[in-house]
Amino acid sequence: MSEFYLTGLSDKDKPWDYHRGLADQVRDLYRGTEFASYADRIGICAKLLEFALTTADSGEMLFRLQTASFCRVRHCPVCQWRRSLMWKARFLKALPAITIDYPTARWIFLTISVPNCQLVELRQTLTSMNRAWKRLSERKIFPALGWVKSFEVTRNKKDGSAHPHFHILMMVPAGYFGSRGGYINQQQWTDLWKDCLRADYKPHVHVTAVKARKLHAGGADPGAGLIVAIKETLKYSVKGEELVADASWLIELTHQLHKTRAIGLGGVLKDYLSEAEPDDENLIHADDQSGEVSPDDPRWWFSWREMVKRYMGGQIT
Ligand SMILES: [Zn+2]
């Protein structure tokens, strides 16, 4: 059987090599630590992938994942990538129904943070951020009909401190930007967040309206700007490169974020989106395209080759 690189055959599957390569590194960092069982699980995560080669509605050939087994360890680079894809897919699937029920609603994208903390204080910091967010979302002037919030932490390269922040995508009523719609500008958001944090410093806040994006052919696609904002909101809690930057940082991070929630929903969006943790099937079909898979579609297997850091395989005959 001739063998091929998965990434040589399918553009959309290019991230597989990257994330599985990072997973090898995370596994190595967990080895010999109190998280050795995570090392074992990540070690066998998605080592074998079965795809159906289908013809998409557009006529192009498309690999569609049929079988894989995921470890679902919180900081497994493969699983956090698939989880992020799944969240985006869940949101995009819910969007038509939301648009029908709230045809004139607008969206705003809010990023709120607190000053860097020591990694050992991350859990406590996250708890107080969540309490502050709860206070803010219960204020009378809080404008959102619904919201989705994700937690992200970045690592300061110089001193290893943690920079925690929330990305929040909010759906607001059509009149929000009008004179009596309750519009809140950046300064007011900053004051609100400061107040709810009960802070004596000025926290960093950034707010922007989600705008329709210009299309290449002219005109504007009202949904495209929202899709960009959805992708920005529902990305990973910790970038893959930062997971593997420093062994002791990863170990402490794992302690600090144990059983914390990365994504939260509020308001009417709870009626359209599930907060349930994904299972293998969800992670398999996280990036699935439209169209049926037929039993007659050729099957391809790819396995992870650690030596060359690539998935290799071929068609099953
Ligand atoms: Zn995994």
XYZ file of C-alpha atoms and ligand atoms in Angstrom:
318
model
C 0.000 0.000 0.000
C 1.388 3.419 -0.859
C 1.492 5.845 2.006
C 0.693 9.514 1.986
C 0.908 12.428 4.374
C -2.543 13.498 5.569
C -1.524 17.148 5.364
C -0.397 16.652 1.762
C -3.877 15.538 0.768
C -6.220 17.720 2.786
C -5.780 21.427 3.486
C -8.421 21.511 6.189
C -6.620 18.730 8.075
C -3.282 20.560 8.172
C -3.663 21.408 11.896
C -3.580 17.720 12.858
C 0.225 17.432 12.632
C 0.749 20.632 14.575
C -1.566 19.773 17.470
C -0.519 16.116 17.713
C 3.131 17.283 17.709
C 2.400 19.589 20.633
C 0.572 16.732 22.365
C 3.811 14.698 22.294
C 5.513 17.580 24.097
C 2.768 17.957 26.723
C 2.892 14.184 27.307
C 6.650 14.391 27.891
C 6.219 17.265 30.371
C 3.615 15.321 32.366
C 5.746 12.159 32.469
C 7.246 11.400 35.852
C 5.042 14.007 37.553
C 1.910 13.613 39.666
C 0.046 13.905 36.339
C 1.682 10.800 34.850
C -1.767 9.348 34.112
C -2.456 12.366 31.872
C 0.809 11.597 30.059
C -0.453 8.069 29.381
C -3.810 9.285 28.100
C -2.405 12.082 25.921
C 0.159 9.607 24.586
C -2.552 7.595 22.856
C -4.914 10.464 21.961
C -6.018 10.429 18.311
C -3.111 8.225 17.224
C -5.275 6.623 14.559
C -7.735 8.487 12.351
C -10.256 6.958 9.975
C -11.677 9.217 7.287
C -14.308 8.765 4.596
C -13.338 10.446 1.331
C -16.561 12.115 0.256
C -17.711 14.455 -2.443
C -18.950 17.729 -0.942
C -22.032 19.572 -2.189
C -19.663 21.874 -4.070
C -18.214 18.874 -5.925
C -14.822 18.928 -4.225
C -13.350 15.877 -2.528
C -13.383 16.086 1.225
C -11.921 13.944 4.005
C -14.415 13.488 6.798
C -13.348 12.020 10.095
C -15.263 8.882 11.043
C -13.325 7.264 13.851
C -10.854 8.528 16.430
C -10.403 8.170 20.146
C -9.711 11.282 22.206
C -8.165 11.499 25.695
C -10.159 14.589 26.748
C -7.447 15.743 29.161
C -8.015 19.477 29.744
C -4.657 20.630 28.398
C -4.249 18.068 25.619
C -3.461 20.211 22.541
C -5.432 17.900 20.221
C -8.501 17.851 22.458
C -8.521 21.583 23.158
C -8.299 22.240 19.411
C -11.209 19.866 18.677
C -13.207 21.285 21.617
C -12.744 24.799 20.269
C -13.887 23.674 16.785
C -16.886 21.976 18.354
C -17.912 25.124 20.224
C -17.678 27.181 17.046
C -19.735 24.556 15.209
C -22.351 24.562 17.985
C -22.630 28.333 17.790
C -22.823 28.445 14.004
C -25.478 25.744 14.031
C -27.562 27.728 16.530
C -27.124 31.032 14.712
C -29.923 30.683 12.120
C -32.507 30.055 14.874
C -31.166 32.972 16.946
C -31.339 35.216 13.871
C -34.945 34.207 13.202
C -35.987 34.917 16.800
C -33.913 38.130 17.147
C -33.670 39.447 13.578
C -32.614 42.979 14.520
C -30.261 42.186 17.405
C -26.692 43.486 17.282
C -23.519 41.987 18.737
C -20.715 43.497 20.752
C -17.387 41.975 21.693
C -15.966 42.770 25.111
C -12.562 41.864 26.530
C -12.050 42.459 30.243
C -9.032 41.623 32.328
C -7.275 42.092 35.622
C -3.570 42.795 36.214
C -1.173 39.875 35.849
C -1.103 37.533 38.816
C 1.319 34.896 40.003
C 0.387 31.535 38.524
C -0.236 30.138 42.036
C -2.962 32.781 42.461
C -4.699 32.035 39.164
C -7.516 29.940 40.583
C -8.383 32.526 43.197
C -8.140 35.317 40.615
C -10.464 33.460 38.257
C -12.978 32.962 41.072
C -13.041 36.682 41.857
C -13.324 37.537 38.136
C -16.316 35.204 37.838
C -17.958 36.799 40.882
C -17.363 40.267 39.433
C -18.818 39.198 36.083
C -21.906 37.843 37.863
C -22.373 41.186 39.614
C -21.964 43.033 36.323
C -24.413 40.820 34.435
C -27.011 41.323 37.183
C -26.781 45.121 37.043
C -29.882 46.857 35.717
C -27.938 48.607 32.966
C -26.344 45.395 31.689
C -27.473 45.505 28.069
C -27.081 41.942 26.795
C -29.999 39.679 25.924
C -27.569 36.801 25.852
C -23.827 36.242 26.047
C -21.069 33.686 25.737
C -17.938 34.128 27.812
C -14.600 32.377 27.535
C -11.622 32.453 29.821
C -8.128 32.842 28.430
C -4.808 32.991 30.192
C -1.529 34.001 28.598
C 1.938 33.578 30.052
C 4.307 36.453 30.568
C 7.588 35.298 29.002
C 9.753 37.434 31.285
C 8.524 36.456 34.732
C 6.126 33.542 34.138
C 3.200 35.469 35.591
C -0.304 34.834 34.276
C -2.503 37.272 32.383
C -6.124 36.174 32.816
C -8.919 37.723 30.770
C -12.460 37.108 29.591
C -13.681 37.379 26.012
C -17.416 37.996 25.939
C -19.642 38.073 22.900
C -22.942 39.763 23.708
C -26.184 40.032 21.820
C -27.849 43.408 22.469
C -31.223 44.805 21.337
C -31.370 46.689 18.035
C -31.868 50.026 19.813
C -28.727 49.687 21.951
C -26.706 52.070 19.784
C -29.527 54.636 19.638
C -29.909 57.663 21.879
C -32.046 55.929 24.486
C -30.910 52.353 24.002
C -28.606 52.176 26.997
C -25.367 52.352 25.025
C -22.287 51.914 27.238
C -18.995 53.330 25.972
C -15.531 51.970 26.718
C -14.943 54.332 29.634
C -18.261 53.310 31.207
C -17.501 49.609 30.707
C -14.142 50.206 32.415
C -15.832 51.915 35.382
C -18.440 49.168 35.600
C -15.863 46.391 35.550
C -13.726 48.246 38.123
C -16.751 48.658 40.355
C -17.823 45.018 40.081
C -14.252 43.839 40.722
C -14.246 46.122 43.776
C -10.842 47.168 42.553
C -8.779 50.204 43.444
C -7.046 50.183 40.045
C -8.310 50.814 36.550
C -8.692 47.434 34.826
C -8.051 46.941 31.137
C -11.255 46.808 29.094
C -11.800 46.788 25.365
C -15.173 46.871 23.671
C -16.056 46.872 20.008
C -19.232 46.549 17.972
C -19.334 43.524 15.688
C -19.675 45.006 12.228
C -20.683 43.512 8.935
C -17.606 42.722 6.869
C -17.022 43.926 3.350
C -16.976 41.149 0.788
C -14.344 41.004 -1.953
C -17.026 41.418 -4.563
C -18.353 44.540 -2.840
C -21.408 44.587 -0.608
C -21.336 43.422 2.972
C -21.970 40.144 4.689
C -23.655 40.851 8.022
C -22.754 37.386 9.324
C -19.033 37.400 8.496
C -18.009 39.841 11.234
C -19.937 37.792 13.744
C -18.215 34.598 12.654
C -14.829 36.243 13.216
C -15.981 37.318 16.705
C -17.275 33.812 17.447
C -13.892 32.348 16.487
C -12.107 34.905 18.635
C -14.334 34.139 21.632
C -14.370 30.365 21.421
C -10.663 29.697 21.111
C -8.468 27.857 23.584
C -7.931 28.875 27.205
C -4.162 28.556 26.794
C -2.228 28.693 23.521
C -0.534 25.417 22.600
C 2.949 26.992 22.449
C 2.489 28.358 25.964
C 1.485 24.955 27.331
C 4.870 23.566 26.352
C 7.024 26.603 27.123
C 7.932 25.571 30.664
C 7.383 22.296 32.549
C 6.733 23.720 36.003
C 4.360 26.330 34.538
C 2.282 23.584 32.908
C 2.132 21.559 36.145
C 1.031 24.537 38.229
C -1.440 25.626 35.537
C -2.957 22.143 35.611
C -3.471 22.445 39.379
C -4.879 25.937 39.153
C -7.404 25.242 36.397
C -8.509 21.801 37.603
C -12.294 21.552 37.170
C -12.702 25.222 36.309
C -15.006 26.186 33.487
C -13.567 27.631 30.286
C -16.806 28.698 28.619
C -20.012 30.057 30.085
C -23.361 31.038 28.629
C -25.905 33.541 29.856
C -29.321 34.975 29.059
C -31.296 33.739 26.079
C -28.267 32.071 24.452
C -28.749 29.269 26.982
C -31.907 28.351 25.069
C -29.970 27.793 21.849
C -26.629 26.351 22.935
C -25.660 23.430 25.132
C -22.952 23.790 27.761
C -22.450 20.019 27.855
C -18.937 18.650 27.708
C -18.204 17.010 24.365
C -17.946 13.243 23.906
C -15.850 11.436 21.282
C -18.590 11.793 18.659
C -18.778 15.572 19.200
C -14.998 15.870 18.846
C -14.958 13.664 15.736
C -17.591 15.746 13.948
C -16.395 19.111 15.325
C -15.419 20.410 11.884
C -17.914 18.406 9.865
C -19.284 19.733 6.603
C -22.722 19.298 5.138
C -23.663 16.265 3.108
C -23.993 12.586 3.816
C -21.288 10.012 4.210
C -22.084 6.888 2.206
C -20.923 3.374 3.132
C -19.491 3.250 -0.404
C -17.211 6.241 0.153
C -13.582 5.062 0.224
C -12.049 4.812 3.700
C -8.594 6.138 4.517
C -6.573 5.480 7.668
C -3.822 7.706 8.985
C -1.615 7.045 11.983
C 0.631 9.405 13.910
C 4.339 8.891 13.206
C 6.173 10.505 16.031
C 9.588 10.260 14.373
C 8.556 12.436 11.428
C 5.830 14.333 13.348
C 3.240 13.660 10.673
C 0.136 11.575 10.143
C 0.723 9.011 7.403
C -1.588 6.494 5.815
C -3.503 5.460 2.776
C -6.687 4.108 1.340
C -8.030 0.856 2.681
C -8.595 -1.554 -0.173
Zn -6.416 14.485 23.755
